[in-house]
């Protein structure tokens, strides 16, 4: 590498401001240095090509919260905490952020104490330069600690994001979760504008649960001796038009990221199976439906129960509704009266249809295993529209 790069690593700096300025000169790129709390501790001059995100950070002396949340959602902060390798960040025009390279600054114990951000609005860094920046981050660590600007405690927002993404340290885990019998889970409320009832806000304040607003969603870490009851109380306090989803309870800090993933999956399932999951709060309440996305990815149409093709062809020729009858029957768990009500037919008519289905397909309708398999098959995208349009 050119001598300027080697000289920088051996140069003595009086301050982080001088350090950032000289680093920007060597790279011909604007440089920003932040502490653990994303507070601005040093930055170089803009020059040409400064983006809106950098300007707003310098003006407020701190990275705006919406940017921090975006970095966590995109996996950027997770990558920075997971390793000392440089992280390439693509253009995010919707938040005024140009391309960047970021690195974590770590202390002697390997804990993250800050970050270096190099803007690539003027030019892109080479692979050698990115690797060289790891040595730069080590040098920055000494200055950051010497000036006492590393920051001690990150915000509750970042603490919660670390728990949600599984990049937390022991100090991030709520102390309540260490108590016997206390469990936690992650609740997501969609359409946040609908949750602003006085009763809901009072509950949230009284319980002192960690929460963040992420766009139109509110994410809440719910803790309690009876965490299922705690979640149910919160859900009852929000508007009926608000969509809610909660991951399964856990008694370990490591399980909270899993609970968050489950809550996100339940939201997606609710979009797809709105009626079936209308009252479901927890992920475990989604039953076999939660396996359908993974089942669709791995199965092929030929893997489905042969009864489906037989009934589809029979209905087409004879203008009957045996396929949707079977679908509603397995969806209702084999319950005759509920199935008849859903189909708006007499139980005797349903009995006749089920007998005809058995004759045509040899399907064992009394077998819960076979019904479960049919339920999964019938709710695959490739079959769902077929029986719904043949009702």
mmCIF file of C-alpha atoms in Angstrom:
data_model
loop_
_atom_site.group_PDB
_atom_site.id
_atom_site.type_symbol
_atom_site.label_atom_id
_atom_site.label_comp_id
_atom_site.label_asym_id
_atom_site.label_seq_id
_atom_site.Cartn_x
_atom_site.Cartn_y
_atom_site.Cartn_z
ATOM 1 C CA UNK A 1 0.000 0.000 0.000
ATOM 2 C CA UNK A 2 1.135 3.624 -0.504
ATOM 3 C CA UNK A 3 3.329 5.113 2.213
ATOM 4 C CA UNK A 4 0.531 7.426 3.402
ATOM 5 C CA UNK A 5 -1.356 4.417 4.744
ATOM 6 C CA UNK A 6 1.675 3.099 6.638
ATOM 7 C CA UNK A 7 2.514 6.566 7.957
ATOM 8 C CA UNK A 8 -1.034 6.981 9.314
ATOM 9 C CA UNK A 9 -0.758 3.834 11.439
ATOM 10 C CA UNK A 10 2.481 5.060 13.058
ATOM 11 C CA UNK A 11 1.439 8.684 13.445
ATOM 12 C CA UNK A 12 0.660 10.119 16.898
ATOM 13 C CA UNK A 13 -2.642 11.990 17.159
ATOM 14 C CA UNK A 14 -3.579 14.565 19.761
ATOM 15 C CA UNK A 15 -7.320 14.002 19.407
ATOM 16 C CA UNK A 16 -9.983 11.953 17.644
ATOM 17 C CA UNK A 17 -10.883 15.020 15.590
ATOM 18 C CA UNK A 18 -7.358 15.115 14.174
ATOM 19 C CA UNK A 19 -7.517 11.347 13.683
ATOM 20 C CA UNK A 20 -10.782 11.553 11.679
ATOM 21 C CA UNK A 21 -9.528 14.465 9.600
ATOM 22 C CA UNK A 22 -6.257 12.729 8.673
ATOM 23 C CA UNK A 23 -8.049 9.450 7.916
ATOM 24 C CA UNK A 24 -10.396 11.281 5.544
ATOM 25 C CA UNK A 25 -7.398 12.842 3.777
ATOM 26 C CA UNK A 26 -5.726 9.458 3.289
ATOM 27 C CA UNK A 27 -8.886 7.811 1.938
ATOM 28 C CA UNK A 28 -10.312 10.874 0.163
ATOM 29 C CA UNK A 29 -13.634 9.995 1.817
ATOM 30 C CA UNK A 30 -15.626 11.691 4.613
ATOM 31 C CA UNK A 31 -15.175 9.943 7.981
ATOM 32 C CA UNK A 32 -17.423 9.858 11.044
ATOM 33 C CA UNK A 33 -16.596 8.314 14.427
ATOM 34 C CA UNK A 34 -19.298 7.472 16.985
ATOM 35 C CA UNK A 35 -19.297 5.952 20.441
ATOM 36 C CA UNK A 36 -21.381 2.970 21.530
ATOM 37 C CA UNK A 37 -24.435 5.195 22.014
ATOM 38 C CA UNK A 38 -24.123 6.507 18.433
ATOM 39 C CA UNK A 39 -23.123 9.903 19.761
ATOM 40 C CA UNK A 40 -20.830 11.787 17.411
ATOM 41 C CA UNK A 41 -17.303 12.037 18.818
ATOM 42 C CA UNK A 42 -15.328 13.111 15.725
ATOM 43 C CA UNK A 43 -15.838 13.814 12.041
ATOM 44 C CA UNK A 44 -13.970 15.126 9.041
ATOM 45 C CA UNK A 45 -15.048 17.969 6.796
ATOM 46 C CA UNK A 46 -17.762 17.148 4.255
ATOM 47 C CA UNK A 47 -16.132 18.218 1.042
ATOM 48 C CA UNK A 48 -18.306 17.236 -1.905
ATOM 49 C CA UNK A 49 -21.004 14.588 -1.838
ATOM 50 C CA UNK A 50 -22.137 14.656 1.810
ATOM 51 C CA UNK A 51 -25.487 12.883 2.154
ATOM 52 C CA UNK A 52 -28.477 13.879 4.270
ATOM 53 C CA UNK A 53 -27.850 11.174 6.888
ATOM 54 C CA UNK A 54 -24.340 12.474 7.612
ATOM 55 C CA UNK A 55 -25.459 16.090 7.765
ATOM 56 C CA UNK A 56 -28.313 15.344 10.206
ATOM 57 C CA UNK A 57 -25.942 13.296 12.399
ATOM 58 C CA UNK A 58 -23.444 16.159 12.609
ATOM 59 C CA UNK A 59 -26.129 18.774 13.297
ATOM 60 C CA UNK A 60 -27.723 16.782 16.142
ATOM 61 C CA UNK A 61 -24.384 15.305 17.333
ATOM 62 C CA UNK A 62 -26.060 11.885 17.308
ATOM 63 C CA UNK A 63 -27.282 9.396 14.726
ATOM 64 C CA UNK A 64 -31.071 9.847 14.332
ATOM 65 C CA UNK A 65 -33.102 7.052 15.942
ATOM 66 C CA UNK A 66 -34.841 6.083 12.699
ATOM 67 C CA UNK A 67 -31.436 5.419 11.117
ATOM 68 C CA UNK A 68 -30.272 3.300 14.061
ATOM 69 C CA UNK A 69 -33.445 1.215 13.864
ATOM 70 C CA UNK A 70 -32.959 0.801 10.113
ATOM 71 C CA UNK A 71 -29.373 -0.401 10.667
ATOM 72 C CA UNK A 72 -30.607 -3.021 13.133
ATOM 73 C CA UNK A 73 -33.384 -4.182 10.805
ATOM 74 C CA UNK A 74 -30.991 -4.485 7.856
ATOM 75 C CA UNK A 75 -28.590 -6.599 9.936
ATOM 76 C CA UNK A 76 -25.848 -3.950 9.826
ATOM 77 C CA UNK A 77 -25.537 -3.493 13.583
ATOM 78 C CA UNK A 78 -25.713 -7.244 14.088
ATOM 79 C CA UNK A 79 -22.773 -7.690 11.694
ATOM 80 C CA UNK A 80 -20.766 -4.918 13.388
ATOM 81 C CA UNK A 81 -21.221 -6.523 16.795
ATOM 82 C CA UNK A 82 -20.538 -10.033 15.513
ATOM 83 C CA UNK A 83 -17.066 -9.360 14.082
ATOM 84 C CA UNK A 84 -14.318 -6.801 13.463
ATOM 85 C CA UNK A 85 -14.635 -7.161 9.695
ATOM 86 C CA UNK A 86 -15.651 -4.102 7.653
ATOM 87 C CA UNK A 87 -19.327 -4.028 6.665
ATOM 88 C CA UNK A 88 -20.365 -2.684 3.255
ATOM 89 C CA UNK A 89 -23.591 -0.666 3.332
ATOM 90 C CA UNK A 90 -25.561 -0.064 0.156
ATOM 91 C CA UNK A 91 -27.475 3.050 -0.839
ATOM 92 C CA UNK A 92 -30.625 3.703 1.211
ATOM 93 C CA UNK A 93 -32.160 6.598 -0.678
ATOM 94 C CA UNK A 94 -35.385 6.571 1.340
ATOM 95 C CA UNK A 95 -33.447 7.662 4.460
ATOM 96 C CA UNK A 96 -30.878 9.857 2.701
ATOM 97 C CA UNK A 97 -27.996 7.449 3.209
ATOM 98 C CA UNK A 98 -25.301 6.948 0.590
ATOM 99 C CA UNK A 99 -22.961 3.943 0.331
ATOM 100 C CA UNK A 100 -20.629 3.400 3.286
ATOM 101 C CA UNK A 101 -18.128 1.103 4.891
ATOM 102 C CA UNK A 102 -18.470 0.667 8.657
ATOM 103 C CA UNK A 103 -16.293 -0.983 11.309
ATOM 104 C CA UNK A 104 -16.700 -1.581 15.001
ATOM 105 C CA UNK A 105 -14.160 -0.158 17.450
ATOM 106 C CA UNK A 106 -13.381 -2.597 20.247
ATOM 107 C CA UNK A 107 -11.582 -2.448 23.575
ATOM 108 C CA UNK A 108 -8.964 -4.930 24.819
ATOM 109 C CA UNK A 109 -11.706 -7.342 25.939
ATOM 110 C CA UNK A 110 -13.248 -7.359 22.476
ATOM 111 C CA UNK A 111 -16.339 -5.380 23.486
ATOM 112 C CA UNK A 112 -17.696 -2.834 21.012
ATOM 113 C CA UNK A 113 -17.144 0.746 22.216
ATOM 114 C CA UNK A 114 -17.725 2.687 19.010
ATOM 115 C CA UNK A 115 -17.933 2.754 15.230
ATOM 116 C CA UNK A 116 -16.076 4.198 12.237
ATOM 117 C CA UNK A 117 -18.146 5.156 9.188
ATOM 118 C CA UNK A 118 -16.433 5.918 5.880
ATOM 119 C CA UNK A 119 -18.681 7.489 3.247
ATOM 120 C CA UNK A 120 -18.222 6.222 -0.310
ATOM 121 C CA UNK A 121 -20.135 9.028 -2.009
ATOM 122 C CA UNK A 122 -16.911 10.226 -3.683
ATOM 123 C CA UNK A 123 -15.195 6.913 -4.381
ATOM 124 C CA UNK A 124 -15.393 3.240 -3.441
ATOM 125 C CA UNK A 125 -12.784 1.754 -1.146
ATOM 126 C CA UNK A 126 -10.609 -1.059 -2.414
ATOM 127 C CA UNK A 127 -10.491 -4.449 -0.726
ATOM 128 C CA UNK A 128 -7.013 -3.648 0.640
ATOM 129 C CA UNK A 129 -8.259 -0.367 2.101
ATOM 130 C CA UNK A 130 -11.150 -2.112 3.835
ATOM 131 C CA UNK A 131 -8.772 -4.611 5.424
ATOM 132 C CA UNK A 132 -6.395 -1.791 6.394
ATOM 133 C CA UNK A 133 -9.264 -0.107 8.233
ATOM 134 C CA UNK A 134 -9.243 -2.941 10.780
ATOM 135 C CA UNK A 135 -5.844 -1.709 11.958
ATOM 136 C CA UNK A 136 -7.208 1.839 11.932
ATOM 137 C CA UNK A 137 -10.051 0.741 14.241
ATOM 138 C CA UNK A 138 -7.499 -0.661 16.712
ATOM 139 C CA UNK A 139 -5.712 2.691 16.747
ATOM 140 C CA UNK A 140 -9.027 4.526 17.197
ATOM 141 C CA UNK A 141 -9.811 2.356 20.228
ATOM 142 C CA UNK A 142 -6.863 3.772 22.171
ATOM 143 C CA UNK A 143 -7.892 7.365 21.451
ATOM 144 C CA UNK A 144 -11.568 6.749 22.190
ATOM 145 C CA UNK A 145 -10.779 5.251 25.600
ATOM 146 C CA UNK A 146 -8.114 7.842 26.354
ATOM 147 C CA UNK A 147 -10.579 10.675 25.783
ATOM 148 C CA UNK A 148 -13.208 8.872 27.867
ATOM 149 C CA UNK A 149 -15.825 9.209 25.163
ATOM 150 C CA UNK A 150 -16.686 5.572 24.589
ATOM 151 C CA UNK A 151 -20.107 5.840 26.255
ATOM 152 C CA UNK A 152 -21.168 3.555 29.071
ATOM 153 C CA UNK A 153 -24.758 2.507 28.507
ATOM 154 C CA UNK A 154 -26.585 2.283 25.222
ATOM 155 C CA UNK A 155 -30.233 3.319 24.936
ATOM 156 C CA UNK A 156 -33.178 1.074 25.763
ATOM 157 C CA UNK A 157 -33.982 1.040 22.045
ATOM 158 C CA UNK A 158 -30.618 -0.480 21.132
ATOM 159 C CA UNK A 159 -30.725 -2.809 24.103
ATOM 160 C CA UNK A 160 -34.033 -4.181 22.855
ATOM 161 C CA UNK A 161 -32.765 -4.492 19.281
ATOM 162 C CA UNK A 162 -29.777 -6.490 20.527
ATOM 163 C CA UNK A 163 -32.133 -8.842 22.374
ATOM 164 C CA UNK A 164 -34.331 -9.161 19.285
ATOM 165 C CA UNK A 165 -31.398 -9.935 16.993
ATOM 166 C CA UNK A 166 -29.533 -12.222 19.409
ATOM 167 C CA UNK A 167 -26.447 -9.969 19.619
ATOM 168 C CA UNK A 168 -26.927 -9.069 23.288
ATOM 169 C CA UNK A 169 -24.503 -9.224 26.186
ATOM 170 C CA UNK A 170 -25.386 -10.482 29.670
ATOM 171 C CA UNK A 171 -25.997 -6.911 30.863
ATOM 172 C CA UNK A 172 -28.731 -6.455 28.228
ATOM 173 C CA UNK A 173 -30.908 -9.233 29.668
ATOM 174 C CA UNK A 174 -33.677 -7.784 31.871
ATOM 175 C CA UNK A 175 -32.919 -8.745 35.507
ATOM 176 C CA UNK A 176 -36.509 -9.963 35.912
ATOM 177 C CA UNK A 177 -35.794 -12.808 33.491
ATOM 178 C CA UNK A 178 -33.264 -14.240 35.954
ATOM 179 C CA UNK A 179 -35.972 -14.663 38.596
ATOM 180 C CA UNK A 180 -37.633 -18.034 39.016
ATOM 181 C CA UNK A 181 -40.935 -18.365 37.198
ATOM 182 C CA UNK A 182 -40.538 -15.206 35.104
ATOM 183 C CA UNK A 183 -40.876 -15.595 31.350
ATOM 184 C CA UNK A 184 -40.706 -13.185 28.440
ATOM 185 C CA UNK A 185 -42.012 -12.939 24.890
ATOM 186 C CA UNK A 186 -42.099 -10.429 22.053
ATOM 187 C CA UNK A 187 -45.415 -8.837 21.066
ATOM 188 C CA UNK A 188 -45.805 -6.936 17.781
ATOM 189 C CA UNK A 189 -48.708 -4.561 17.216
ATOM 190 C CA UNK A 190 -49.273 -3.603 13.589
ATOM 191 C CA UNK A 191 -50.947 -0.316 12.600
ATOM 192 C CA UNK A 192 -49.525 1.531 15.603
ATOM 193 C CA UNK A 193 -51.819 4.546 15.175
ATOM 194 C CA UNK A 194 -54.668 2.336 16.301
ATOM 195 C CA UNK A 195 -53.040 1.469 19.642
ATOM 196 C CA UNK A 196 -53.032 4.923 21.153
ATOM 197 C CA UNK A 197 -55.935 4.388 23.553
ATOM 198 C CA UNK A 198 -55.531 5.938 26.987
ATOM 199 C CA UNK A 199 -56.004 2.541 28.636
ATOM 200 C CA UNK A 200 -53.293 0.931 26.503
ATOM 201 C CA UNK A 201 -50.800 3.742 27.092
ATOM 202 C CA UNK A 202 -51.474 3.597 30.842
ATOM 203 C CA UNK A 203 -50.859 -0.158 30.886
ATOM 204 C CA UNK A 204 -47.610 0.225 28.970
ATOM 205 C CA UNK A 205 -46.424 2.934 31.362
ATOM 206 C CA UNK A 206 -47.378 0.993 34.496
ATOM 207 C CA UNK A 207 -45.737 -2.243 33.365
ATOM 208 C CA UNK A 208 -42.558 -0.464 32.214
ATOM 209 C CA UNK A 209 -42.048 -2.955 29.403
ATOM 210 C CA UNK A 210 -39.252 -2.221 26.935
ATOM 211 C CA UNK A 211 -40.789 -1.127 23.633
ATOM 212 C CA UNK A 212 -39.839 0.515 20.357
ATOM 213 C CA UNK A 213 -41.827 1.997 17.506
ATOM 214 C CA UNK A 214 -40.672 0.661 14.157
ATOM 215 C CA UNK A 215 -42.534 2.467 11.403
ATOM 216 C CA UNK A 216 -46.192 1.459 11.695
ATOM 217 C CA UNK A 217 -45.409 -1.210 14.280
ATOM 218 C CA UNK A 218 -44.808 -1.276 18.000
ATOM 219 C CA UNK A 219 -42.546 -4.034 19.332
ATOM 220 C CA UNK A 220 -42.917 -4.817 23.046
ATOM 221 C CA UNK A 221 -40.868 -7.099 25.290
ATOM 222 C CA UNK A 222 -43.443 -8.479 27.725
ATOM 223 C CA UNK A 223 -42.242 -10.019 31.008
ATOM 224 C CA UNK A 224 -44.178 -11.580 33.852
ATOM 225 C CA UNK A 225 -45.016 -14.489 36.135
ATOM 226 C CA UNK A 226 -48.027 -15.141 33.923
ATOM 227 C CA UNK A 227 -46.749 -13.664 30.677
ATOM 228 C CA UNK A 228 -49.646 -15.097 28.647
ATOM 229 C CA UNK A 229 -52.090 -13.139 30.801
ATOM 230 C CA UNK A 230 -49.930 -9.989 30.521
ATOM 231 C CA UNK A 231 -49.981 -10.197 26.717
ATOM 232 C CA UNK A 232 -53.712 -10.904 26.628
ATOM 233 C CA UNK A 233 -54.415 -7.806 28.747
ATOM 234 C CA UNK A 234 -52.357 -5.619 26.390
ATOM 235 C CA UNK A 235 -54.032 -7.045 23.295
ATOM 236 C CA UNK A 236 -57.510 -6.446 24.734
ATOM 237 C CA UNK A 237 -56.591 -2.801 25.324
ATOM 238 C CA UNK A 238 -55.777 -2.050 21.673
ATOM 239 C CA UNK A 239 -58.213 -1.241 18.896
ATOM 240 C CA UNK A 240 -59.974 -4.111 17.138
ATOM 241 C CA UNK A 241 -58.465 -2.903 13.842
ATOM 242 C CA UNK A 242 -54.920 -3.419 15.150
ATOM 243 C CA UNK A 243 -53.257 -6.659 14.045
ATOM 244 C CA UNK A 244 -51.272 -8.360 16.818
ATOM 245 C CA UNK A 245 -48.843 -11.265 16.947
ATOM 246 C CA UNK A 246 -46.747 -12.639 19.783
ATOM 247 C CA UNK A 247 -43.916 -15.164 19.803
ATOM 248 C CA UNK A 248 -43.864 -18.076 22.221
ATOM 249 C CA UNK A 249 -42.824 -17.365 25.849
ATOM 250 C CA UNK A 250 -39.282 -18.176 26.973
ATOM 251 C CA UNK A 251 -37.385 -18.087 30.257
ATOM 252 C CA UNK A 252 -34.009 -17.385 28.610
ATOM 253 C CA UNK A 253 -32.538 -14.224 27.109
ATOM 254 C CA UNK A 254 -31.333 -16.281 24.162
ATOM 255 C CA UNK A 255 -34.927 -17.262 23.412
ATOM 256 C CA UNK A 256 -36.160 -13.697 22.876
ATOM 257 C CA UNK A 257 -34.785 -13.422 19.335
ATOM 258 C CA UNK A 258 -36.642 -16.642 18.525
ATOM 259 C CA UNK A 259 -39.833 -15.203 20.012
ATOM 260 C CA UNK A 260 -39.397 -12.104 17.822
ATOM 261 C CA UNK A 261 -38.978 -14.242 14.682
ATOM 262 C CA UNK A 262 -42.105 -16.201 15.609
ATOM 263 C CA UNK A 263 -44.107 -12.984 16.051
ATOM 264 C CA UNK A 264 -43.020 -11.820 12.580
ATOM 265 C CA UNK A 265 -43.986 -15.191 11.091
ATOM 266 C CA UNK A 266 -47.387 -15.073 12.767
ATOM 267 C CA UNK A 267 -48.027 -11.637 11.233
ATOM 268 C CA UNK A 268 -47.316 -13.083 7.781
ATOM 269 C CA UNK A 269 -49.551 -16.077 8.493
ATOM 270 C CA UNK A 270 -52.345 -13.741 9.597
ATOM 271 C CA UNK A 271 -52.111 -11.894 6.287
ATOM 272 C CA UNK A 272 -52.585 -15.181 4.461
ATOM 273 C CA UNK A 273 -55.008 -17.003 6.777
ATOM 274 C CA UNK A 274 -56.923 -14.022 8.105
ATOM 275 C CA UNK A 275 -60.115 -15.788 9.174
ATOM 276 C CA UNK A 276 -58.482 -18.890 10.617
ATOM 277 C CA UNK A 277 -56.001 -16.886 12.713
ATOM 278 C CA UNK A 278 -58.152 -13.857 13.488
ATOM 279 C CA UNK A 279 -58.140 -14.478 17.248
ATOM 280 C CA UNK A 280 -54.681 -16.089 17.507
ATOM 281 C CA UNK A 281 -52.312 -14.149 19.763
ATOM 282 C CA UNK A 282 -49.351 -16.508 20.177
ATOM 283 C CA UNK A 283 -47.359 -18.290 17.493
ATOM 284 C CA UNK A 284 -48.195 -21.717 18.922
ATOM 285 C CA UNK A 285 -51.889 -20.994 18.293
ATOM 286 C CA UNK A 286 -51.301 -21.100 14.527
ATOM 287 C CA UNK A 287 -51.269 -24.905 14.696
ATOM 288 C CA UNK A 288 -50.371 -26.789 11.496
ATOM 289 C CA UNK A 289 -50.708 -23.571 9.461
ATOM 290 C CA UNK A 290 -47.273 -22.478 10.687
ATOM 291 C CA UNK A 291 -45.662 -25.345 8.795
ATOM 292 C CA UNK A 292 -47.218 -24.503 5.430
ATOM 293 C CA UNK A 293 -44.610 -21.949 4.165
ATOM 294 C CA UNK A 294 -41.740 -24.380 4.805
ATOM 295 C CA UNK A 295 -43.842 -27.259 3.459
ATOM 296 C CA UNK A 296 -44.473 -25.336 0.226
ATOM 297 C CA UNK A 297 -40.785 -24.683 -0.278
ATOM 298 C CA UNK A 298 -39.825 -28.343 -0.047
ATOM 299 C CA UNK A 299 -42.784 -30.167 -1.552
ATOM 300 C CA UNK A 300 -43.942 -30.560 -5.130
ATOM 301 C CA UNK A 301 -47.467 -30.887 -6.505
ATOM 302 C CA UNK A 302 -46.888 -34.616 -7.003
ATOM 303 C CA UNK A 303 -46.205 -34.982 -3.263
ATOM 304 C CA UNK A 304 -49.761 -33.955 -2.383
ATOM 305 C CA UNK A 305 -52.460 -36.447 -1.451
ATOM 306 C CA UNK A 306 -53.818 -38.095 -4.649
ATOM 307 C CA UNK A 307 -57.371 -37.561 -3.383
ATOM 308 C CA UNK A 308 -57.123 -33.881 -4.279
ATOM 309 C CA UNK A 309 -56.578 -34.481 -7.998
ATOM 310 C CA UNK A 310 -59.313 -37.113 -8.078
ATOM 311 C CA UNK A 311 -61.875 -34.815 -6.440
ATOM 312 C CA UNK A 312 -60.889 -31.819 -8.553
ATOM 313 C CA UNK A 313 -61.448 -33.814 -11.754
ATOM 314 C CA UNK A 314 -64.720 -35.309 -10.437
ATOM 315 C CA UNK A 315 -66.088 -31.885 -9.480
ATOM 316 C CA UNK A 316 -65.202 -30.519 -12.913
ATOM 317 C CA UNK A 317 -67.060 -33.282 -14.755
ATOM 318 C CA UNK A 318 -70.079 -33.660 -12.443
ATOM 319 C CA UNK A 319 -70.387 -30.017 -11.272
ATOM 320 C CA UNK A 320 -70.174 -31.064 -7.618
ATOM 321 C CA UNK A 321 -68.323 -29.539 -4.644
ATOM 322 C CA UNK A 322 -66.526 -32.485 -3.096
ATOM 323 C CA UNK A 323 -63.073 -30.842 -2.991
ATOM 324 C CA UNK A 324 -64.218 -27.741 -1.046
ATOM 325 C CA UNK A 325 -66.309 -30.033 1.182
ATOM 326 C CA UNK A 326 -63.194 -32.021 2.068
ATOM 327 C CA UNK A 327 -61.236 -28.793 2.601
ATOM 328 C CA UNK A 328 -63.756 -27.354 5.068
ATOM 329 C CA UNK A 329 -64.122 -30.718 6.822
ATOM 330 C CA UNK A 330 -60.382 -31.092 7.548
ATOM 331 C CA UNK A 331 -60.134 -27.378 8.369
ATOM 332 C CA UNK A 332 -62.820 -27.863 11.033
ATOM 333 C CA UNK A 333 -60.936 -30.834 12.500
ATOM 334 C CA UNK A 334 -63.492 -33.397 11.316
ATOM 335 C CA UNK A 335 -66.363 -31.748 13.236
ATOM 336 C CA UNK A 336 -69.609 -32.580 11.383
ATOM 337 C CA UNK A 337 -71.892 -29.828 12.694
ATOM 338 C CA UNK A 338 -69.390 -27.002 12.218
ATOM 339 C CA UNK A 339 -68.585 -28.224 8.709
ATOM 340 C CA UNK A 340 -72.278 -28.385 7.766
ATOM 341 C CA UNK A 341 -72.806 -24.864 9.102
ATOM 342 C CA UNK A 342 -69.842 -23.512 7.135
ATOM 343 C CA UNK A 343 -71.113 -25.157 3.938
ATOM 344 C CA UNK A 344 -74.746 -24.137 4.635
ATOM 345 C CA UNK A 345 -75.996 -27.692 4.093
ATOM 346 C CA UNK A 346 -77.887 -30.255 6.182
ATOM 347 C CA UNK A 347 -75.725 -32.714 8.189
ATOM 348 C CA UNK A 348 -77.297 -35.567 6.199
ATOM 349 C CA UNK A 349 -76.139 -33.947 2.953
ATOM 350 C CA UNK A 350 -72.660 -33.621 4.412
ATOM 351 C CA UNK A 351 -72.728 -37.289 5.439
ATOM 352 C CA UNK A 352 -73.568 -38.248 1.858
ATOM 353 C CA UNK A 353 -70.739 -36.101 0.444
ATOM 354 C CA UNK A 354 -68.156 -37.540 2.842
ATOM 355 C CA UNK A 355 -69.267 -41.073 1.975
ATOM 356 C CA UNK A 356 -68.857 -40.284 -1.729
ATOM 357 C CA UNK A 357 -65.390 -38.797 -1.072
ATOM 358 C CA UNK A 358 -64.327 -41.990 0.723
ATOM 359 C CA UNK A 359 -65.650 -44.143 -2.128
ATOM 360 C CA UNK A 360 -63.799 -42.155 -4.777
ATOM 361 C CA UNK A 361 -60.485 -41.700 -2.989
ATOM 362 C CA UNK A 362 -60.154 -44.323 -0.222
ATOM 363 C CA UNK A 363 -59.169 -41.457 2.089
ATOM 364 C CA UNK A 364 -59.456 -42.342 5.801
ATOM 365 C CA UNK A 365 -61.433 -39.359 7.082
ATOM 366 C CA UNK A 366 -61.380 -40.588 10.696
ATOM 367 C CA UNK A 367 -57.567 -40.592 10.729
ATOM 368 C CA UNK A 368 -56.277 -37.411 12.359
ATOM 369 C CA UNK A 369 -52.882 -37.932 10.690
ATOM 370 C CA UNK A 370 -54.418 -38.127 7.223
ATOM 371 C CA UNK A 371 -56.616 -35.093 7.915
ATOM 372 C CA UNK A 372 -53.550 -33.104 9.055
ATOM 373 C CA UNK A 373 -51.694 -34.026 5.870
ATOM 374 C CA UNK A 374 -54.680 -32.989 3.766
ATOM 375 C CA UNK A 375 -54.886 -29.695 5.649
ATOM 376 C CA UNK A 376 -51.264 -28.888 4.792
ATOM 377 C CA UNK A 377 -51.752 -29.894 1.150
ATOM 378 C CA UNK A 378 -54.972 -27.923 0.727
ATOM 379 C CA UNK A 379 -53.434 -24.732 2.093
ATOM 380 C CA UNK A 380 -50.499 -24.708 -0.283
ATOM 381 C CA UNK A 381 -50.749 -21.836 -2.751
ATOM 382 C CA UNK A 382 -51.001 -24.295 -5.655
ATOM 383 C CA UNK A 383 -54.192 -25.859 -4.220
ATOM 384 C CA UNK A 384 -55.708 -23.068 -2.136
ATOM 385 C CA UNK A 385 -57.184 -21.141 -5.064
ATOM 386 C CA UNK A 386 -58.516 -24.346 -6.655
ATOM 387 C CA UNK A 387 -60.847 -25.433 -3.874
ATOM 388 C CA UNK A 388 -61.775 -21.875 -2.903
ATOM 389 C CA UNK A 389 -62.900 -21.088 -6.460
ATOM 390 C CA UNK A 390 -64.853 -24.345 -6.755
ATOM 391 C CA UNK A 391 -67.111 -23.774 -3.762
#
